[in-house]
Short mmCIF file of C-alpha atoms in Angstrom, two decimals:
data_model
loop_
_atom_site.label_atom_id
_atom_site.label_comp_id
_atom_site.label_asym_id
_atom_site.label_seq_id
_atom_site.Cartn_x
_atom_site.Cartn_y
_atom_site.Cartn_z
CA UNK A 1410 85.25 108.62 80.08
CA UNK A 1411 86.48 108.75 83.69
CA UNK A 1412 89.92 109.72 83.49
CA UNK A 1413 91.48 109.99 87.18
CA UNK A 1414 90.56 108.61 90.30
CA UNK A 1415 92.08 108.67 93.87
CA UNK A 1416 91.61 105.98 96.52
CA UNK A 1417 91.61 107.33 100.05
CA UNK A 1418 91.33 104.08 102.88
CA UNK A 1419 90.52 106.14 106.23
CA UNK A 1420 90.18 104.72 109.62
CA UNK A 1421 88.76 107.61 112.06
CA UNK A 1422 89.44 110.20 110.20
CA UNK A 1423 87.17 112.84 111.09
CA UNK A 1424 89.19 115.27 111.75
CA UNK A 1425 90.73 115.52 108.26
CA UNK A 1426 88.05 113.48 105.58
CA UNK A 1427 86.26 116.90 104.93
CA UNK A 1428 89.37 119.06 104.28
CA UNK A 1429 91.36 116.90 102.08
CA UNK A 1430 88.27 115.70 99.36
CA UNK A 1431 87.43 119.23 99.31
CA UNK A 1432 91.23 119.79 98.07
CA UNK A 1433 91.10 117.27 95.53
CA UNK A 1434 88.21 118.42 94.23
CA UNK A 1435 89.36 121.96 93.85
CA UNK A 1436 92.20 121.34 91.90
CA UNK A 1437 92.57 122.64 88.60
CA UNK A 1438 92.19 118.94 86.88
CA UNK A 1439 88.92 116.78 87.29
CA UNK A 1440 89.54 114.11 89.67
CA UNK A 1441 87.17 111.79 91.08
CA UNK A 1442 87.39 110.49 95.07
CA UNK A 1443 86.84 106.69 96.15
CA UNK A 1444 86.78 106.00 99.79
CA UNK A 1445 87.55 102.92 101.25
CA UNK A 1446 86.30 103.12 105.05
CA UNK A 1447 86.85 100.29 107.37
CA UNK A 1448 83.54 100.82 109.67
CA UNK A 1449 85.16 103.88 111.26
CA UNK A 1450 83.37 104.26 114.58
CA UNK A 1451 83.77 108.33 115.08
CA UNK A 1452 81.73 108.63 111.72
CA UNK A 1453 83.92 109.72 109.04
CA UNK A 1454 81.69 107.31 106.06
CA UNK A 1455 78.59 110.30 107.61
CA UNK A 1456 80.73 112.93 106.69
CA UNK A 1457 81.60 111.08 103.25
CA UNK A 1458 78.15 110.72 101.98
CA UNK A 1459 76.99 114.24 103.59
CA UNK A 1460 79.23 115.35 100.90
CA UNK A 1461 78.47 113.10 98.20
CA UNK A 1462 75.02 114.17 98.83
CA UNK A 1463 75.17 117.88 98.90
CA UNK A 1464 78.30 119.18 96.99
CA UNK A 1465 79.97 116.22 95.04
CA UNK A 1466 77.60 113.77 93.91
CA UNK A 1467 78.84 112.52 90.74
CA UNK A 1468 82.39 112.56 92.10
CA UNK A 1469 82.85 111.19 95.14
CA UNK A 1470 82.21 107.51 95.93
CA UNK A 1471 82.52 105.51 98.85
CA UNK A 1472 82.94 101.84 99.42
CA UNK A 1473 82.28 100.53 103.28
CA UNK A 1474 83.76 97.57 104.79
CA UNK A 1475 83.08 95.95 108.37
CA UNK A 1476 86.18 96.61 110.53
CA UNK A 1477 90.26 97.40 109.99
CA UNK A 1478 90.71 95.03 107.06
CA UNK A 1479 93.98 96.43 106.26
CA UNK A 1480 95.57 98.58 104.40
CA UNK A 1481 96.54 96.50 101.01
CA UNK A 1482 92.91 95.08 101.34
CA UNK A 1483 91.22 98.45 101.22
CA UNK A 1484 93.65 99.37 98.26
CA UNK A 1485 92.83 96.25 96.45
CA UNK A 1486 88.86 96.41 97.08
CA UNK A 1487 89.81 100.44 95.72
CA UNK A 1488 92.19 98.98 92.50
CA UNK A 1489 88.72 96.58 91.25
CA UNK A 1490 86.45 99.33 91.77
CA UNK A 1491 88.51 101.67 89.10
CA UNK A 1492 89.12 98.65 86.84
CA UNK A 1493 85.28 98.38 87.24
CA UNK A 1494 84.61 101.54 86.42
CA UNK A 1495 87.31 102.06 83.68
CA UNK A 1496 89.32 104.68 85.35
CA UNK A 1497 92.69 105.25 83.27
CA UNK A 1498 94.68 107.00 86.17
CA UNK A 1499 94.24 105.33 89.45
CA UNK A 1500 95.99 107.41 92.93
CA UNK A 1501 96.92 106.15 96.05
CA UNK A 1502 96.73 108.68 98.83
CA UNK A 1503 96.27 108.96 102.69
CA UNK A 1504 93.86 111.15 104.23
CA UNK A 1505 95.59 113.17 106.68
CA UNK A 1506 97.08 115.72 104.50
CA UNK A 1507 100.69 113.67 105.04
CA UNK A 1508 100.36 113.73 101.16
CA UNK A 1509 100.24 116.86 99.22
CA UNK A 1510 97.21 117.28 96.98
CA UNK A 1511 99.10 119.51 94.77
CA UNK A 1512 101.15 116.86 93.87
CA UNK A 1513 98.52 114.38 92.40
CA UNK A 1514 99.28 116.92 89.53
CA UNK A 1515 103.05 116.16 89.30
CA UNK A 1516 101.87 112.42 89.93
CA UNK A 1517 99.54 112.32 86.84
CA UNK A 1518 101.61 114.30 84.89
CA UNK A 1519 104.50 111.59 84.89
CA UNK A 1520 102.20 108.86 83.91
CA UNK A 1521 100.23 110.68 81.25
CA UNK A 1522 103.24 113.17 79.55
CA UNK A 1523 106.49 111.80 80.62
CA UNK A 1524 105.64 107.90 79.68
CA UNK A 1525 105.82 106.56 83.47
CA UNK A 1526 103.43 103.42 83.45
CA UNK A 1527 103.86 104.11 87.83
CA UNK A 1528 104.47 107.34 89.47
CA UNK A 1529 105.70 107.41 93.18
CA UNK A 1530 105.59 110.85 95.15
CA UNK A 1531 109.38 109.82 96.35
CA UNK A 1532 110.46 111.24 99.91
CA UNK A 1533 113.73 109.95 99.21
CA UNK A 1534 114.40 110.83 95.36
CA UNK A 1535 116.32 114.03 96.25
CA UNK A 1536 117.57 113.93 99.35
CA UNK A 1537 115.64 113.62 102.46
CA UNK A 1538 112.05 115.28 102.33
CA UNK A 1539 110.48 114.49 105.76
CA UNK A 1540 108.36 116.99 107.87
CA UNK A 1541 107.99 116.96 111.38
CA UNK A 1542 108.72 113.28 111.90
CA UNK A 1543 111.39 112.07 114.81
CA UNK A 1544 114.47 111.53 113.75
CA UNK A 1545 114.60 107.92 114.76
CA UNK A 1546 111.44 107.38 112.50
CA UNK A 1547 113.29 109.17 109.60
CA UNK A 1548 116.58 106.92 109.80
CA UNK A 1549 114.15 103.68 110.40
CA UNK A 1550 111.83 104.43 107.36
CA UNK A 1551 115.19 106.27 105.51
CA UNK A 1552 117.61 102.80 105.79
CA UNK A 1553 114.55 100.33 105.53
CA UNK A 1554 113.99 101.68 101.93
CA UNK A 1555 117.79 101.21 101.36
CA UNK A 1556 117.51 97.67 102.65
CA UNK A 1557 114.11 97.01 100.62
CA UNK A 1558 116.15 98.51 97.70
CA UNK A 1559 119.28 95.96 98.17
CA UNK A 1560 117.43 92.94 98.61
CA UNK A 1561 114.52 93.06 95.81
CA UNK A 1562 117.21 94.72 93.15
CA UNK A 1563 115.03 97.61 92.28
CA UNK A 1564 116.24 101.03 91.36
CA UNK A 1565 113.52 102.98 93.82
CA UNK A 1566 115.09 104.91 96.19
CA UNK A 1567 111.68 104.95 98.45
CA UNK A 1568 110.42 101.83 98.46
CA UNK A 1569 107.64 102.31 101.02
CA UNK A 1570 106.19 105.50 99.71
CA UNK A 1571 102.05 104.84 99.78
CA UNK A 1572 101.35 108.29 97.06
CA UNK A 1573 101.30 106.71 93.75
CA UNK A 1574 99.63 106.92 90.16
CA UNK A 1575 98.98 103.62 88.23
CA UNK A 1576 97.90 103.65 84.89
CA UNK A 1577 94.89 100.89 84.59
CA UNK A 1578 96.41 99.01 82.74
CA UNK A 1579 99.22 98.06 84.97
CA UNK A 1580 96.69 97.35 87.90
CA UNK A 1581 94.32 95.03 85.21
CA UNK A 1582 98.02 92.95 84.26
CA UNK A 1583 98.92 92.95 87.98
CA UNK A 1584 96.97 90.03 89.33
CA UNK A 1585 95.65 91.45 92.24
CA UNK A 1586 94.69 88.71 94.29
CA UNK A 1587 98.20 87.23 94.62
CA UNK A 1588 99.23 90.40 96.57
CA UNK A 1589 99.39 89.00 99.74
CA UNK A 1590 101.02 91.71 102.57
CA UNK A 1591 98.65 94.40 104.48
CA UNK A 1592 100.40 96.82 105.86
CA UNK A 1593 103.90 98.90 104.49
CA UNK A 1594 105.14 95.57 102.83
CA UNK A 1595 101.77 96.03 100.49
CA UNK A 1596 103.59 99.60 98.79
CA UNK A 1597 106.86 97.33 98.52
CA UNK A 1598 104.98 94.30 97.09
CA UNK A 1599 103.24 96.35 94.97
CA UNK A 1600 106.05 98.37 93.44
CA UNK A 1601 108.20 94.73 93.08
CA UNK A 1602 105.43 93.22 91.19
CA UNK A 1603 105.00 96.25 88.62
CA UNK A 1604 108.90 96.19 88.08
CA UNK A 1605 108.51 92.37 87.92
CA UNK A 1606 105.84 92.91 85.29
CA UNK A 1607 108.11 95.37 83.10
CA UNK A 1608 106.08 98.52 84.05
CA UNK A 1609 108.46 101.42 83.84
CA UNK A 1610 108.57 102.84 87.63
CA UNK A 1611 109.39 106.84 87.92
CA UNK A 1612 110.37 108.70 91.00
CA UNK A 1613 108.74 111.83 91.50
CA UNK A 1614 110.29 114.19 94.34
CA UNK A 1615 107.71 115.16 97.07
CA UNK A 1616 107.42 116.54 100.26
CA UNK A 1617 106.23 114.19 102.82
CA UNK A 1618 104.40 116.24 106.13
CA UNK A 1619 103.35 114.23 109.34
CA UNK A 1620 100.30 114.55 109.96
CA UNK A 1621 98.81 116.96 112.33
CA UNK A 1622 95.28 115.75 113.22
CA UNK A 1623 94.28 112.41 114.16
CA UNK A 1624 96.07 109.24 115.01
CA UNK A 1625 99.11 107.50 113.14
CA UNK A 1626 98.36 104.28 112.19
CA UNK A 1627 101.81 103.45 111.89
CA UNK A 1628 102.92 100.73 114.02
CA UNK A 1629 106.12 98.05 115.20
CA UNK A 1630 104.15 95.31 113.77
CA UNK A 1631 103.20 97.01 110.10
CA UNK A 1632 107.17 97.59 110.12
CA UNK A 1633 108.29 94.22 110.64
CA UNK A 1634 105.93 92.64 108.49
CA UNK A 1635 107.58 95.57 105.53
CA UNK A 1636 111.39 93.56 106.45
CA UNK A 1637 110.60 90.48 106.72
CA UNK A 1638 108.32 90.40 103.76
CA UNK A 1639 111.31 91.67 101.32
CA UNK A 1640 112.67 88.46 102.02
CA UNK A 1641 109.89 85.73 101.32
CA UNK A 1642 108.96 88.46 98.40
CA UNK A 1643 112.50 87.93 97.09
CA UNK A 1644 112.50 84.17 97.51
CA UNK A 1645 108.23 84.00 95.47
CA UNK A 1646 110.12 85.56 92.75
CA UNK A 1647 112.31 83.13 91.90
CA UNK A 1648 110.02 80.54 91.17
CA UNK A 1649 106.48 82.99 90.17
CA UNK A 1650 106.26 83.78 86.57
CA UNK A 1651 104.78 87.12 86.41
CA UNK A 1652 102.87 88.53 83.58
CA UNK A 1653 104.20 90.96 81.26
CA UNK A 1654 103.13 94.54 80.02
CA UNK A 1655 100.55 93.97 76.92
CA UNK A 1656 102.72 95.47 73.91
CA UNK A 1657 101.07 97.92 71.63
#
C-alpha cells in the first residue's frame, strides 16, 4: 500500500532539490517524493534521477513537463499521478526549504488521527509566523488572506498557504479539471472547492521561512490573478453544483 506522498513542482532549483528530498526521506515516517519539473534549464530533473538512481529508487519519482506550465498545472498533473498510484495521503510542498519538513508530520497527523479530511501548514493560525520576509510582503500576503477569507465565506485564516495534506479521497471527489487558476489563486481555489465539497478543512500552525537559495517565483501578476480570482470564484459558485463527500 503506498500510504504518503509529497508533490514538489521545482523550477531551477538546484540549489535546494538535493537537500530537501534527502529531508523527507529521513524522517521518521515513510514518505514517498513526486517531482513535477517544468524543463528546468540549470538541471535540477539530473539531480532528481541521480538520486532516484543511486539512493532512493523505489521512492522518489519524477514527472517532466516542457516549460513553466504553472503552478496549479504541475499540482494537478502531481494530484492524478497519486490517484493513479493509490496514494492515501497526498502533500503539497515547495522546494526551497520555505516549508518545514518536520511539519509534513504535524500535517499527516491531522488528517490521519485528528479526522481533518485537509490539513493546511497555516502561517496565519496563531498569530503571524513569517521569517525573513519584508514587511510590505507580510501585510500584502497577511490582509489578502483576510480579504480571500471575507469574500469566499470560509473560516481559513490563511487562505493562500501552498503546504497541505489531502486525503485521496478528497482529491478523487474534487474534479480536478474544473480547477482553472495557476498561480496563488490555485491554493485559494483549491481550499474553496474542498469546503464547497463538505471536506472538513483544519488549520495547522507552522512556521513559514523565506527562502534562502535560489529565486522567488513570486510575482505582481501571480498576486493579482489570487484577488481577482476570489471574485469570479465567488460568483462560479453560485450557479456550480459541486460534488459532495462520499458518506461511509
Amino acid at each position: 500500500m503506498n500510504e504518503r506522498l509529497v508533490i514538489i513542482p521545482t523550477y531551477n532549483e538546484k540549489e535546494n532539490i538535493e537537500a530537501i528530498i534527502t529531508a523527507v526521506m529521513n524522517l521518521p515516517l515513510e514518505f514517498h517524493v513526486l517531482i513535477i519539473d517544468d524543463g528546468s534549464p540549470d538541471g535540477t530533473a539530473a539531480i532528481v534521477k541521480g538520486l532516484m538512481a543511486e539512493q532512493y529508487k523505489d521512492r522518489l519519482f519524477i514527472v517532466e513537463r516542457q516549460g513553466k506550465q504553472g503552478l496549479g498545472t504541475a499540482y494537478i498533473c502531481g494530484f492524478k499521478w497519486a490517484i493513479e498510484h493509490k496514494y492515501d495521503y497526498i502533500f503539497e510542498m515547495d522546494a526551497d526549504f520555505s516549508h518545514n519538513p518536520n511539519d509534513l508530520l504535524k500535517l499527516y497527523d491531522a488528517c490521519a488521527n485528528q479526522g481533518a479530511d485537509v490539513a493546511i501548514g497555516s502561517r496565519y493560525v496563531s498569530g503571524v509566523n513569517v521569517v525573513n520576509w519584508p514587511m510590505g510582503r507580510v501585510l500584502m500576503s497577511y490582509f489578502a488572506s483576510k480579504y480571500v477569507r471575507f469574500v469566499l465565506g470560509v473560516n481559513i485564516h490563511d487562505t493562500t498557504a501552498g503546504f497541505k495534506c489531502y486525503r485521496r479521497q478528497v482529491l478523487e471527489t474534487i474534479e480536478l479539471d474544473k480547477i482553472r487558476f495557476k498561480g496563488y489563486a490555485f491554493q485559494i481555489e483549491m481550499k474553496f472547492t474542498a469546503y464547497k465539497c463538505g471536506f472538513k478543512i483544519q488549520e495547522v500552525p507552522i512556521v513559514f521561512v523565506n527562502r534562502v537559495l535560489g529565486t522567488s517565483k513570486m510575482s505582481g501578476g501571480i498576486f493579482s490573478e489570487a484577488l481577482l480570482g476570489v471574485i469570479r470564484l465567488k460568483i462560479s459558485s453560485w450557479t456550480r453544483k459541486y460534488p459532495q463527500k462520499p458518506t461511509a
